[in-house]
Coordinates of N, CA and C in Angstrom, one line a residue:
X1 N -27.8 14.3 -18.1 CA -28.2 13.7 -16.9 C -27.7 12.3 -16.8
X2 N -27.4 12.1 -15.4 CA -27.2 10.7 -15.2 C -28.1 9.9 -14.7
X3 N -27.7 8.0 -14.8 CA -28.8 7.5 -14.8 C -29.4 7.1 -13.7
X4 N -30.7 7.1 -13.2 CA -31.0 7.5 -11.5 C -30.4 6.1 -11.1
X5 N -30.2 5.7 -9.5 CA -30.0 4.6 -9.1 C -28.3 4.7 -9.1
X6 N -27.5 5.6 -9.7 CA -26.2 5.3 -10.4 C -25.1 5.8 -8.7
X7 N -25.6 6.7 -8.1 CA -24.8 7.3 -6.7 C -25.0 6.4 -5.9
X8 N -24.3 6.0 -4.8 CA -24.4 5.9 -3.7 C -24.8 6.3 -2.6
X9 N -25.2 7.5 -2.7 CA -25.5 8.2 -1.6 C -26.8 8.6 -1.6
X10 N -27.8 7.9 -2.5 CA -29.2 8.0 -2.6 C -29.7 9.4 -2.4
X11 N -30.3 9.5 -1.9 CA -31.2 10.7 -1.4 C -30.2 11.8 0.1
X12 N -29.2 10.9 0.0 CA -28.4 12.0 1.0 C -27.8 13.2 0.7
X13 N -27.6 14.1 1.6 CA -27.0 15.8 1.2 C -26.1 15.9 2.6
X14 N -24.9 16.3 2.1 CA -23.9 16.4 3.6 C -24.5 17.7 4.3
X15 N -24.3 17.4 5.2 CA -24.6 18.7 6.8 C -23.6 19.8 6.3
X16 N -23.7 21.0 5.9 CA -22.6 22.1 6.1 C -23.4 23.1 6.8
X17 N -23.1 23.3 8.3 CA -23.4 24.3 8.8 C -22.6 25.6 8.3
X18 N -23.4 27.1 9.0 CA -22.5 28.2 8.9 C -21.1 28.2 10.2
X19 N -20.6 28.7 9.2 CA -19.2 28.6 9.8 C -19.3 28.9 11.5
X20 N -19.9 29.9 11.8 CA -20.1 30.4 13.3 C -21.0 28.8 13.8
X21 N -21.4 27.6 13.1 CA -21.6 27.0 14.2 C -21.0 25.6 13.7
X22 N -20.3 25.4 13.8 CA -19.1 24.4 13.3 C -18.2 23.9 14.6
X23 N -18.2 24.6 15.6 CA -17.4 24.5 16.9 C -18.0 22.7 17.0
X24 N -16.6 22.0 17.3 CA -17.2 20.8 18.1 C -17.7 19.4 17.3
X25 N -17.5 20.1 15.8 CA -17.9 19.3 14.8 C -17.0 18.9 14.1
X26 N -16.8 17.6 13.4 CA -15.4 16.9 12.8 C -16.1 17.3 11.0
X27 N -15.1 18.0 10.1 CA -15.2 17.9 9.1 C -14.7 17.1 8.3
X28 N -16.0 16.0 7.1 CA -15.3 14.8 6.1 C -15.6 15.5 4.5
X29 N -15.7 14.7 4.0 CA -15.6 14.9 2.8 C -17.1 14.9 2.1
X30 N -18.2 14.2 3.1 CA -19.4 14.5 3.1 C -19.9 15.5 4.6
X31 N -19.4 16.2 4.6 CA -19.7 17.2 5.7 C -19.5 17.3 7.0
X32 N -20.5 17.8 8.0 CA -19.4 17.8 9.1 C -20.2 17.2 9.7
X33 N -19.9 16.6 11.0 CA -20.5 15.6 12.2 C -20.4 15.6 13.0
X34 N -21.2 14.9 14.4 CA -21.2 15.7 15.6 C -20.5 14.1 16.3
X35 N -19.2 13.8 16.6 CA -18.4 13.0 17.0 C -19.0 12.2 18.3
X36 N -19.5 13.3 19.5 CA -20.4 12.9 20.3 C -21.5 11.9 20.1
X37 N -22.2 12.4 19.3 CA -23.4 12.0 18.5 C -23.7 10.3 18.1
X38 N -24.3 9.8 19.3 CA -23.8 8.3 19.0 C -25.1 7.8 17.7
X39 N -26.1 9.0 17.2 CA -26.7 8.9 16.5 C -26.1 9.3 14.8
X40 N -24.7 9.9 15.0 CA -24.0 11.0 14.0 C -24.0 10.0 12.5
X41 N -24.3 8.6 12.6 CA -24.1 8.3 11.2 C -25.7 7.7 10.7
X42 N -26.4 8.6 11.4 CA -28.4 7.6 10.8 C -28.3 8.4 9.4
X43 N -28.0 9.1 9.2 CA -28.4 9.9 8.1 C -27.3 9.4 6.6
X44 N -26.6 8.3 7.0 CA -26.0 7.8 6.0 C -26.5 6.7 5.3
X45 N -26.3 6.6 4.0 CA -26.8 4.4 4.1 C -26.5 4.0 4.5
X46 N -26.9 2.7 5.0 CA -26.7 1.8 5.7 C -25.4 0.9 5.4
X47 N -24.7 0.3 4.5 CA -24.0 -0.2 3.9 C -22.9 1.1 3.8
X48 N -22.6 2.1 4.2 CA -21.8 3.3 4.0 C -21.2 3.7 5.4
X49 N -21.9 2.9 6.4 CA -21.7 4.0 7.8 C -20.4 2.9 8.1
X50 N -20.0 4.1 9.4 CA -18.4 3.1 10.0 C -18.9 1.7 11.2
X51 N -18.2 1.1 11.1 CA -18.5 -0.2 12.1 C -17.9 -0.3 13.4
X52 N -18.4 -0.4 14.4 CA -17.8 0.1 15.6 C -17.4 -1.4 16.2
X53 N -15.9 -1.4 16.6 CA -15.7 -2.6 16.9 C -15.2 -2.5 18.8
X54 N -15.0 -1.2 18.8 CA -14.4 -1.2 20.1 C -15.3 0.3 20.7
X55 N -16.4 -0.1 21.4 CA -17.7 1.3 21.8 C -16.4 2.3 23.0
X56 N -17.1 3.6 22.9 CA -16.8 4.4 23.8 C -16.9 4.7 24.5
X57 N -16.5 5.1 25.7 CA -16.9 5.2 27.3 C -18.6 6.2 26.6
X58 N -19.2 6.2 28.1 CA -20.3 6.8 27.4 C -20.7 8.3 27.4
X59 N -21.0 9.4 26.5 CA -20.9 10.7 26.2 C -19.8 10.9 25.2
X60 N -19.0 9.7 25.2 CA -17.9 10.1 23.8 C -17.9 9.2 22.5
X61 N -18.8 9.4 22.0 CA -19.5 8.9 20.9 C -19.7 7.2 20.3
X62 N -19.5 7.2 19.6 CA -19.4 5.7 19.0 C -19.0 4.7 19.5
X63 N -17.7 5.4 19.0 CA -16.1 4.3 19.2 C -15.6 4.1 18.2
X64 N -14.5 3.2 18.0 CA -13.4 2.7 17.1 C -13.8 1.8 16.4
X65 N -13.5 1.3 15.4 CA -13.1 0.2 14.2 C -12.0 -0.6 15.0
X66 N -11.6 -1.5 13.6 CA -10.3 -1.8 13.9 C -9.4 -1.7 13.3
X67 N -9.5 -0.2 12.1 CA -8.3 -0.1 11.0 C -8.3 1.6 11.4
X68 N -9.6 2.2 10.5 CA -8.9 3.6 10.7 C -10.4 4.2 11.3
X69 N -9.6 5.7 12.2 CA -11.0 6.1 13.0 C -10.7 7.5 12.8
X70 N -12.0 8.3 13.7 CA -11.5 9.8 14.1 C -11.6 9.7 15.3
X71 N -10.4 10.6 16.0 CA -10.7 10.5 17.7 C -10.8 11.9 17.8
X72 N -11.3 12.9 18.4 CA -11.8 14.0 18.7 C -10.6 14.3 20.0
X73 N -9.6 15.6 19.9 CA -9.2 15.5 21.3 C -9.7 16.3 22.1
X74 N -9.3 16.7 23.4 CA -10.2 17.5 24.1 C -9.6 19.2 24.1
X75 N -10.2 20.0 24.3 CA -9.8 21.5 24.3 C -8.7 21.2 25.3
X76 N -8.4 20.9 26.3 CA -7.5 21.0 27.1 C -6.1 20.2 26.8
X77 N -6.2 19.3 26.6 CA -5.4 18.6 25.5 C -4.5 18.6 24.7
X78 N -5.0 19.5 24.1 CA -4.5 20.6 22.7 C -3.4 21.6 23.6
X79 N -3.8 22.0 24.9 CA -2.8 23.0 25.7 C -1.2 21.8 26.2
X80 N -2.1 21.0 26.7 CA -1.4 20.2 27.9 C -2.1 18.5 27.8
X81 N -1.6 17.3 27.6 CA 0.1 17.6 26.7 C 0.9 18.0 25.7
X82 N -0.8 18.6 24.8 CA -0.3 19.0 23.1 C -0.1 17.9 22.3
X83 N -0.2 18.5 21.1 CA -0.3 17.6 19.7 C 1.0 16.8 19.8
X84 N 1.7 17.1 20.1 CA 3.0 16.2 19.7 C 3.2 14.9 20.5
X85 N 3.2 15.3 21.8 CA 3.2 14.3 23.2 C 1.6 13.5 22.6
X86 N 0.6 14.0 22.1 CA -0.5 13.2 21.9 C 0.2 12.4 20.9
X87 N 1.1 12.8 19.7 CA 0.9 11.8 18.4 C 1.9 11.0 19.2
X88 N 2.9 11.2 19.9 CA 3.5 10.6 20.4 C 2.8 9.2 21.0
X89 N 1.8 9.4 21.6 CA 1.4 8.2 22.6 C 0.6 7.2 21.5
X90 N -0.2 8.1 20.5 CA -0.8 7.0 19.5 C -0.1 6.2 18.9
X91 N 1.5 6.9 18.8 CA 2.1 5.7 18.1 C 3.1 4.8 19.8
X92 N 3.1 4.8 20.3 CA 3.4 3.9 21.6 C 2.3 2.8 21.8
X93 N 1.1 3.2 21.3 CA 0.1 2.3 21.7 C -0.2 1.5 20.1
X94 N 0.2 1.7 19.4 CA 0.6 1.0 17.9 C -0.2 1.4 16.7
X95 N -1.0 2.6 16.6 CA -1.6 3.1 16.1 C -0.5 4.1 14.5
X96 N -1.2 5.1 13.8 CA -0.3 5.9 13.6 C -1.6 7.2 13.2
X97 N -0.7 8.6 13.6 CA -1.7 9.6 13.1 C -1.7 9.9 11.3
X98 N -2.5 9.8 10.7 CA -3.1 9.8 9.4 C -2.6 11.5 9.1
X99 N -4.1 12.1 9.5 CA -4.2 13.4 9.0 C -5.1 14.2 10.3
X100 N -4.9 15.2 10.2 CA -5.5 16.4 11.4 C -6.4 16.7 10.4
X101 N -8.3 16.8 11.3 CA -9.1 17.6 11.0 C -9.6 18.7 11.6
X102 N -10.5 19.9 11.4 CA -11.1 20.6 11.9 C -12.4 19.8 12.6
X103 N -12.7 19.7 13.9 CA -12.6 20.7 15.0 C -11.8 19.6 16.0
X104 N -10.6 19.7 16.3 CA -9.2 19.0 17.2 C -9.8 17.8 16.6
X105 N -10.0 17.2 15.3 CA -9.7 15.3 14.8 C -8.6 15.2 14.5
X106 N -8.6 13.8 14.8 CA -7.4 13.0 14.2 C -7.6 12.1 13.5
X107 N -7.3 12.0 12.6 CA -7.8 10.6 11.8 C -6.4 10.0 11.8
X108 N -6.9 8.2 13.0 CA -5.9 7.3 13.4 C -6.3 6.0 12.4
X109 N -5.4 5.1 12.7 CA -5.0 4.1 11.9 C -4.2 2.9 12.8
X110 N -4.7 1.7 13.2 CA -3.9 1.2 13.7 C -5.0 -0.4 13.8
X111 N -4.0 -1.3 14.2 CA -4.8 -2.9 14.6 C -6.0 -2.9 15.8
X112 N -6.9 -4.2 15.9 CA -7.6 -3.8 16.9 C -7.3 -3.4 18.3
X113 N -5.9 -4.0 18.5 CA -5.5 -3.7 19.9 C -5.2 -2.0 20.2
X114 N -4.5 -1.6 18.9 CA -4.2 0.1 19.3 C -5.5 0.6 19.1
X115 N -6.5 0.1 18.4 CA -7.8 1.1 18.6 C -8.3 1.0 19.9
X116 N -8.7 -0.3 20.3 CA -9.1 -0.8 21.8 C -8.5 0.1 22.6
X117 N -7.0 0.4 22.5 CA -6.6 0.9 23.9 C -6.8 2.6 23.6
X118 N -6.4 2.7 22.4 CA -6.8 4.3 21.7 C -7.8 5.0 22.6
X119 N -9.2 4.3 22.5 CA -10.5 4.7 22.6 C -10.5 5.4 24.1
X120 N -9.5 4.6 25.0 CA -10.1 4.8 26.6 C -9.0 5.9 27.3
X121 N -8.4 6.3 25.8 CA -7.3 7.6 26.1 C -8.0 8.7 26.8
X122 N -7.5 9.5 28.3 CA -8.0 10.6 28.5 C -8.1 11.9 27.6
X123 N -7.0 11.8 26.6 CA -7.4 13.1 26.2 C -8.1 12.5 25.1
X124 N -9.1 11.8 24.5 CA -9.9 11.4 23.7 C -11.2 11.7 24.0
X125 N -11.7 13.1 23.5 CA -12.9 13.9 23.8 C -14.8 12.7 23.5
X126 N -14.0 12.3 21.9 CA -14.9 11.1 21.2 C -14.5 10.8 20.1
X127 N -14.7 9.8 19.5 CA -14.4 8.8 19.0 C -15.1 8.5 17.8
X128 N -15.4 8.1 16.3 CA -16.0 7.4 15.6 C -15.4 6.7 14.4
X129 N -15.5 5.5 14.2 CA -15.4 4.6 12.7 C -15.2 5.8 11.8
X130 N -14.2 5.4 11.0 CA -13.9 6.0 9.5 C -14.7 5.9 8.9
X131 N -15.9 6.2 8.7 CA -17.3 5.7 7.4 C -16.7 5.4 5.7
X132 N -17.1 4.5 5.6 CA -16.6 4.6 4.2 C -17.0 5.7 3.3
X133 N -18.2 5.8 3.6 CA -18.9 7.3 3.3 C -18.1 8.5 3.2
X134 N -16.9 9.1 4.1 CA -15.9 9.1 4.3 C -15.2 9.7 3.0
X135 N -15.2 8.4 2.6 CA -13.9 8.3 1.7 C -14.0 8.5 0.0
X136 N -16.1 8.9 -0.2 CA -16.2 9.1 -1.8 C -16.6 10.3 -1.9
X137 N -16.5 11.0 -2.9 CA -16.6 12.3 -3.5 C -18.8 12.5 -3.2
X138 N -19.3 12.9 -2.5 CA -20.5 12.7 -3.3 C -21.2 13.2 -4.5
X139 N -20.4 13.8 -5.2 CA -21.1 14.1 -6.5 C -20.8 12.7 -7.4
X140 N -20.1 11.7 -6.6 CA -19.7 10.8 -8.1 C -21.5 10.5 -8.3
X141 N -21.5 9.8 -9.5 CA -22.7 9.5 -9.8 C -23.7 10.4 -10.4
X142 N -23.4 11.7 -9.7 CA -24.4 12.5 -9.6 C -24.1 13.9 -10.8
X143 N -23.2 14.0 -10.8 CA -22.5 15.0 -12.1 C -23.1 14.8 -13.5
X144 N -23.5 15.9 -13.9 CA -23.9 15.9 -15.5 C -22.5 15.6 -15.8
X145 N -22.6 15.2 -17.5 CA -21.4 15.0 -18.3 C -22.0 14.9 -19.9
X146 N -21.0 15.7 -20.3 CA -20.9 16.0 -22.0 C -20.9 14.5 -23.4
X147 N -20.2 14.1 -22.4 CA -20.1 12.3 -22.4 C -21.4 11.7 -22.8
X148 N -22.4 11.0 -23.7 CA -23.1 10.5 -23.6 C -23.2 9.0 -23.3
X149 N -22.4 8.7 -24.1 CA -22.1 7.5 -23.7 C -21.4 6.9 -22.1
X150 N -20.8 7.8 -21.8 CA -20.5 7.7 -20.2 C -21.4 8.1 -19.4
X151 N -22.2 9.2 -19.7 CA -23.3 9.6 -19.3 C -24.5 8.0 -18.9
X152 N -24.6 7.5 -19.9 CA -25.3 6.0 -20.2 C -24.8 5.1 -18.9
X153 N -23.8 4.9 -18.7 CA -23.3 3.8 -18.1 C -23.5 3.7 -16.8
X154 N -23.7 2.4 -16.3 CA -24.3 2.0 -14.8 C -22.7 1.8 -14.0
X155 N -21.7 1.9 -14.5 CA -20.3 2.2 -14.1 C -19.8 3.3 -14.0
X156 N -19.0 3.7 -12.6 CA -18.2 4.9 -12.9 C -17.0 4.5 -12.7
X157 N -16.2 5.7 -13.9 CA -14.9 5.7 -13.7 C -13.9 6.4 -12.9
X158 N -13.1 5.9 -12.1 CA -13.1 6.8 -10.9 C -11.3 6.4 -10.5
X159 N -11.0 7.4 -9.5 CA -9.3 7.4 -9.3 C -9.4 7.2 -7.6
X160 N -8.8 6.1 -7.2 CA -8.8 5.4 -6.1 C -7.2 5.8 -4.9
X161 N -7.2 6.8 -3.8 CA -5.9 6.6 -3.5 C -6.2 5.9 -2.3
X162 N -5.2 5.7 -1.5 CA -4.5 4.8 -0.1 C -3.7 5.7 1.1
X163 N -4.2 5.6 1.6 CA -3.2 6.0 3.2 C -1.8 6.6 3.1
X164 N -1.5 5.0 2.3 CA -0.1 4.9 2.1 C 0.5 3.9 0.9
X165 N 1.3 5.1 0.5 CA 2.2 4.7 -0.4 C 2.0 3.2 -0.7
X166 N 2.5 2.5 0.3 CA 3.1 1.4 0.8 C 2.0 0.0 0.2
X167 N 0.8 0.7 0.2 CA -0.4 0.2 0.1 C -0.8 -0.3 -1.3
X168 N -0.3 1.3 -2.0 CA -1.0 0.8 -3.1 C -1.0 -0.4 -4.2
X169 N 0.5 -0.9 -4.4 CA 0.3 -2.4 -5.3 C -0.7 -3.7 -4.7
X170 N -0.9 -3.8 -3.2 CA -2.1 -4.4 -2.8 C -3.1 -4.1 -3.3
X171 N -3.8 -3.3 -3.3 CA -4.9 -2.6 -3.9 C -5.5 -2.9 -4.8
X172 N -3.9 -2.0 -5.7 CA -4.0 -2.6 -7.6 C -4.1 -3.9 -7.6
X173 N -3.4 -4.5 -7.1 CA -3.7 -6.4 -7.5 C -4.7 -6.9 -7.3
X174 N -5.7 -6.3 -6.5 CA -7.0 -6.9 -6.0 C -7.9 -6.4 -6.8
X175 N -7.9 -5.4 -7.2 CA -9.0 -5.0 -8.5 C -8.2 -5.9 -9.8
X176 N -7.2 -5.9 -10.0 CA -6.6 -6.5 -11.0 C -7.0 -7.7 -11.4
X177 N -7.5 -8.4 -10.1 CA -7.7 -9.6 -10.3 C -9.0 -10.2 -10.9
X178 N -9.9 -9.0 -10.7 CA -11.3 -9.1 -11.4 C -11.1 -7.8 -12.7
X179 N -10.4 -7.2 -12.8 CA -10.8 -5.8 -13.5 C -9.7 -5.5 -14.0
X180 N -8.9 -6.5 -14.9 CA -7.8 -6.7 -15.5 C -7.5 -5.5 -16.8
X181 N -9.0 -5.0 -17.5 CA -9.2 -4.5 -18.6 C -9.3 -3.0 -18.2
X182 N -9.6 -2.7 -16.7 CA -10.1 -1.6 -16.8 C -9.9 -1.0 -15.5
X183 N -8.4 -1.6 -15.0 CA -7.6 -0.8 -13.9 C -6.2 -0.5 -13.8
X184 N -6.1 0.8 -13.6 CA -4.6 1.0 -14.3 C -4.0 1.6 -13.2
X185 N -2.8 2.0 -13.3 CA -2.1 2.5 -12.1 C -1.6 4.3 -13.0
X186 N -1.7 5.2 -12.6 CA -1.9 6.6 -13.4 C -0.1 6.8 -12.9
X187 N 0.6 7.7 -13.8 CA 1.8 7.8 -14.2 C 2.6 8.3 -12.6
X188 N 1.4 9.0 -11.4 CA 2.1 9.6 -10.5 C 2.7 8.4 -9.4
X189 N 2.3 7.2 -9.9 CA 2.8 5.7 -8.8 C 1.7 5.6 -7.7
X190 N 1.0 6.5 -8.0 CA -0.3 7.0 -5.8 C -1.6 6.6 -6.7
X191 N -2.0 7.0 -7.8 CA -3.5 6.9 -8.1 C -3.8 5.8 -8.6
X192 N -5.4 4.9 -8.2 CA -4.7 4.2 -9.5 C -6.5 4.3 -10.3
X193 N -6.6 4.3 -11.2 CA -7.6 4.4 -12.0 C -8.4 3.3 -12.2
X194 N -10.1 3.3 -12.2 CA -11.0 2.1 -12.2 C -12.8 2.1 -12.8
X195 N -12.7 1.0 -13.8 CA -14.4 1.6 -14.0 C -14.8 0.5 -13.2
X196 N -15.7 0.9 -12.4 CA -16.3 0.3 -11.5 C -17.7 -0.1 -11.0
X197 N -18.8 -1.0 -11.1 CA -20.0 -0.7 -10.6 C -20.3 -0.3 -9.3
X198 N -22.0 -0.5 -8.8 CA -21.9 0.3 -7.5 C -21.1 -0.8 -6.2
X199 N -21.7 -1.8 -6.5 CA -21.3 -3.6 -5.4 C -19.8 -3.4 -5.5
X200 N -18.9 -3.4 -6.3 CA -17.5 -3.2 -6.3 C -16.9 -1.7 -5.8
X201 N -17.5 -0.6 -5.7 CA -17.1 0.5 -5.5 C -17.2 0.6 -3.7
X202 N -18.6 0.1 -3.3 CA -18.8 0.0 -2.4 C -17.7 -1.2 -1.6
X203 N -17.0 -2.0 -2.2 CA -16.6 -3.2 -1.8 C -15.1 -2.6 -1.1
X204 N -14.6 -1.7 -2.2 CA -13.3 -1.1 -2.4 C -13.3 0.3 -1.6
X205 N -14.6 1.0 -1.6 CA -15.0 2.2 -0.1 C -14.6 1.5 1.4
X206 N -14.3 -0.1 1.6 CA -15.1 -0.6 3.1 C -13.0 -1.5 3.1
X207 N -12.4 -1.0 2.1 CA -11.0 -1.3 2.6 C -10.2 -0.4 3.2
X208 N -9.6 -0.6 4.1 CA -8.9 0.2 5.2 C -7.4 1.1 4.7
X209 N -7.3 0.1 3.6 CA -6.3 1.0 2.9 C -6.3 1.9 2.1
X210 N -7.7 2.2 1.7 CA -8.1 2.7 0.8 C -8.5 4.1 1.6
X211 N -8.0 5.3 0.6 CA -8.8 6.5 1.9 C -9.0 7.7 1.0
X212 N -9.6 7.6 -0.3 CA -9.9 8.6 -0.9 C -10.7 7.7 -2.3
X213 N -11.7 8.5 -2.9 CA -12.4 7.8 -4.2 C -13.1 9.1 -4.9
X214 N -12.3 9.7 -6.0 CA -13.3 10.4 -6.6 C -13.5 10.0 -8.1
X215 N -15.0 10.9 -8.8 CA -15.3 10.1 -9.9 C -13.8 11.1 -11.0
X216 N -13.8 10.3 -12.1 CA -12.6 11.1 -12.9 C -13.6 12.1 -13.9
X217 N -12.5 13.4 -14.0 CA -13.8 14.5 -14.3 C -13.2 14.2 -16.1
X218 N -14.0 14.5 -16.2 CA -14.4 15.0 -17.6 C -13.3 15.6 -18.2

C-alpha cells in the first residue's frame, strides 16, 4: 500500500462512460469530458484544472489558455472545410495542431494571440484549457508496489515527456537546477526521468511544454 495523501488526484475517479454514450465528449487521460460543459472541470482539484485566459462565445464551453487547449470541431466541419483546410488555418493564425482526439478534438498549441483568435473560429464547436490534470497518469501515487521502500516514500518517481522534441533540454535544465541528484535524461533523447514531490510535480504538470507524466513502473 501506498502512503495516503501521496496522489494528486485525491478522492477523484475519471468519467468513463459506455461506449454508446461517448458521442460529443473529448477523451484525456483522466477520462472523458463534456467540452460544452462550462462546469466540465468542478470535478477536478482545484490546483489541477485548465485556466481560461481567453472565454468562449457562449454555449461553447470554457475557452482557451494561452499555451495549449482542446478545441472541439463541429460535425459539419469535419465534411466542409475538413481536417486539413482546418489544420491549415490553425497554423495561419499561429497556433500548431498537437494531436487529434475522440470525439472531433484537437489538441492546439500556440501564444496568446493564436489562442484569442483560435477561440472565435466558426468551425470551433467548443473549446477548453489543457488541465494539467490532463497530463498525469492517475494511478501515480495510487499503485501498490513490491518496493517497500519506495512504497514508503512521500516522492514519486516518474518519466516526464514534451510536446516537442525541441523542448526537452528546457525542461531538463529546470528540474536540473533544483534536482541535480535525481533527474536524468533516459537513453531514447524524449524522456526524461524524476523523483519528485507532490508541490514540484504539480509545478512541472502546469508547464506548457510538458504534455505527458507517468509514475515509472516497477
Amino acid at each position: 500500500e501506498r502512503l495516503l495523501g501521496l496522489s494528486l488526484f485525491e478522492n477523484f475517479s475519471p468519467y468513463i462512460p459506455p461506449v454508446t454514450k461517448r458521442k460529443g465528449l473529448v477523451h484525456t487521460q483522466v477520462g472523458f469530458f463534456n467540452p460544452k460543459d462550462i462546469k466540465s472541470f468542478d470535478a477536478l482539484p482545484s490546483d489541477l484544472r485548465g485556466v481560461v485566459a481567453h472565454p468562449a462565445p457562449q454555449g461553447r464551453g470554457l475557452g482557451l489558455g494561452s499555451g495549449t487547449g482542446i478545441i472541439q470541431i463541429s460535425e459539419e466541419s469535419v465534411k466542409n472545410p475538413g481536417y486539413d483546410k482546418i489544420e491549415a488555418r490553425i497554423k495561419e493564425l499561429g497556433a500548431a495542431l498537437l494531436e487529434t482526439r475522440q470525439d472531433r478534438a484537437l489538441v492546439v498549441r500556440g501564444d496568446a494571440k493564436a489562442m484569442a483568435a483560435l477561440v472565435k473560429e466558426q468551425f470551433v464547436e467548443a473549446a477548453i484549457p489543457y488541465a494539467p490534470a490532463f497530463k498525469l497518469d492517475p494511478m501515480a501515487g495510487r499503485q501498490m508496489l513490491l518496493d517497500k521502500v519506495r512504497a514508503s516514500k512521500m516522492e514519486l518517481d516518474v518519466q516526464i515527456r514534451t510536446w516537442n522534441k525541441k523542448d526537452v533540454d528546457a525542461v531538463l535544465k529546470d528540474l536540473k537546477s533544483t534536482h541535480s541528484d535525481t533527474v536524468s535524461l533516459l537513453d531514447d533523447g524524449l524522456t526524461i526521468r524524476a523523483t519528485l514531490d507532490k508541490n514540484e510535480l504539480k509545478r512541472v504538470l502546469k508547464m506548457d511544454e510538458v504534455s505527458n507524466v507517468h509514475e515509472v513502473p516497477e
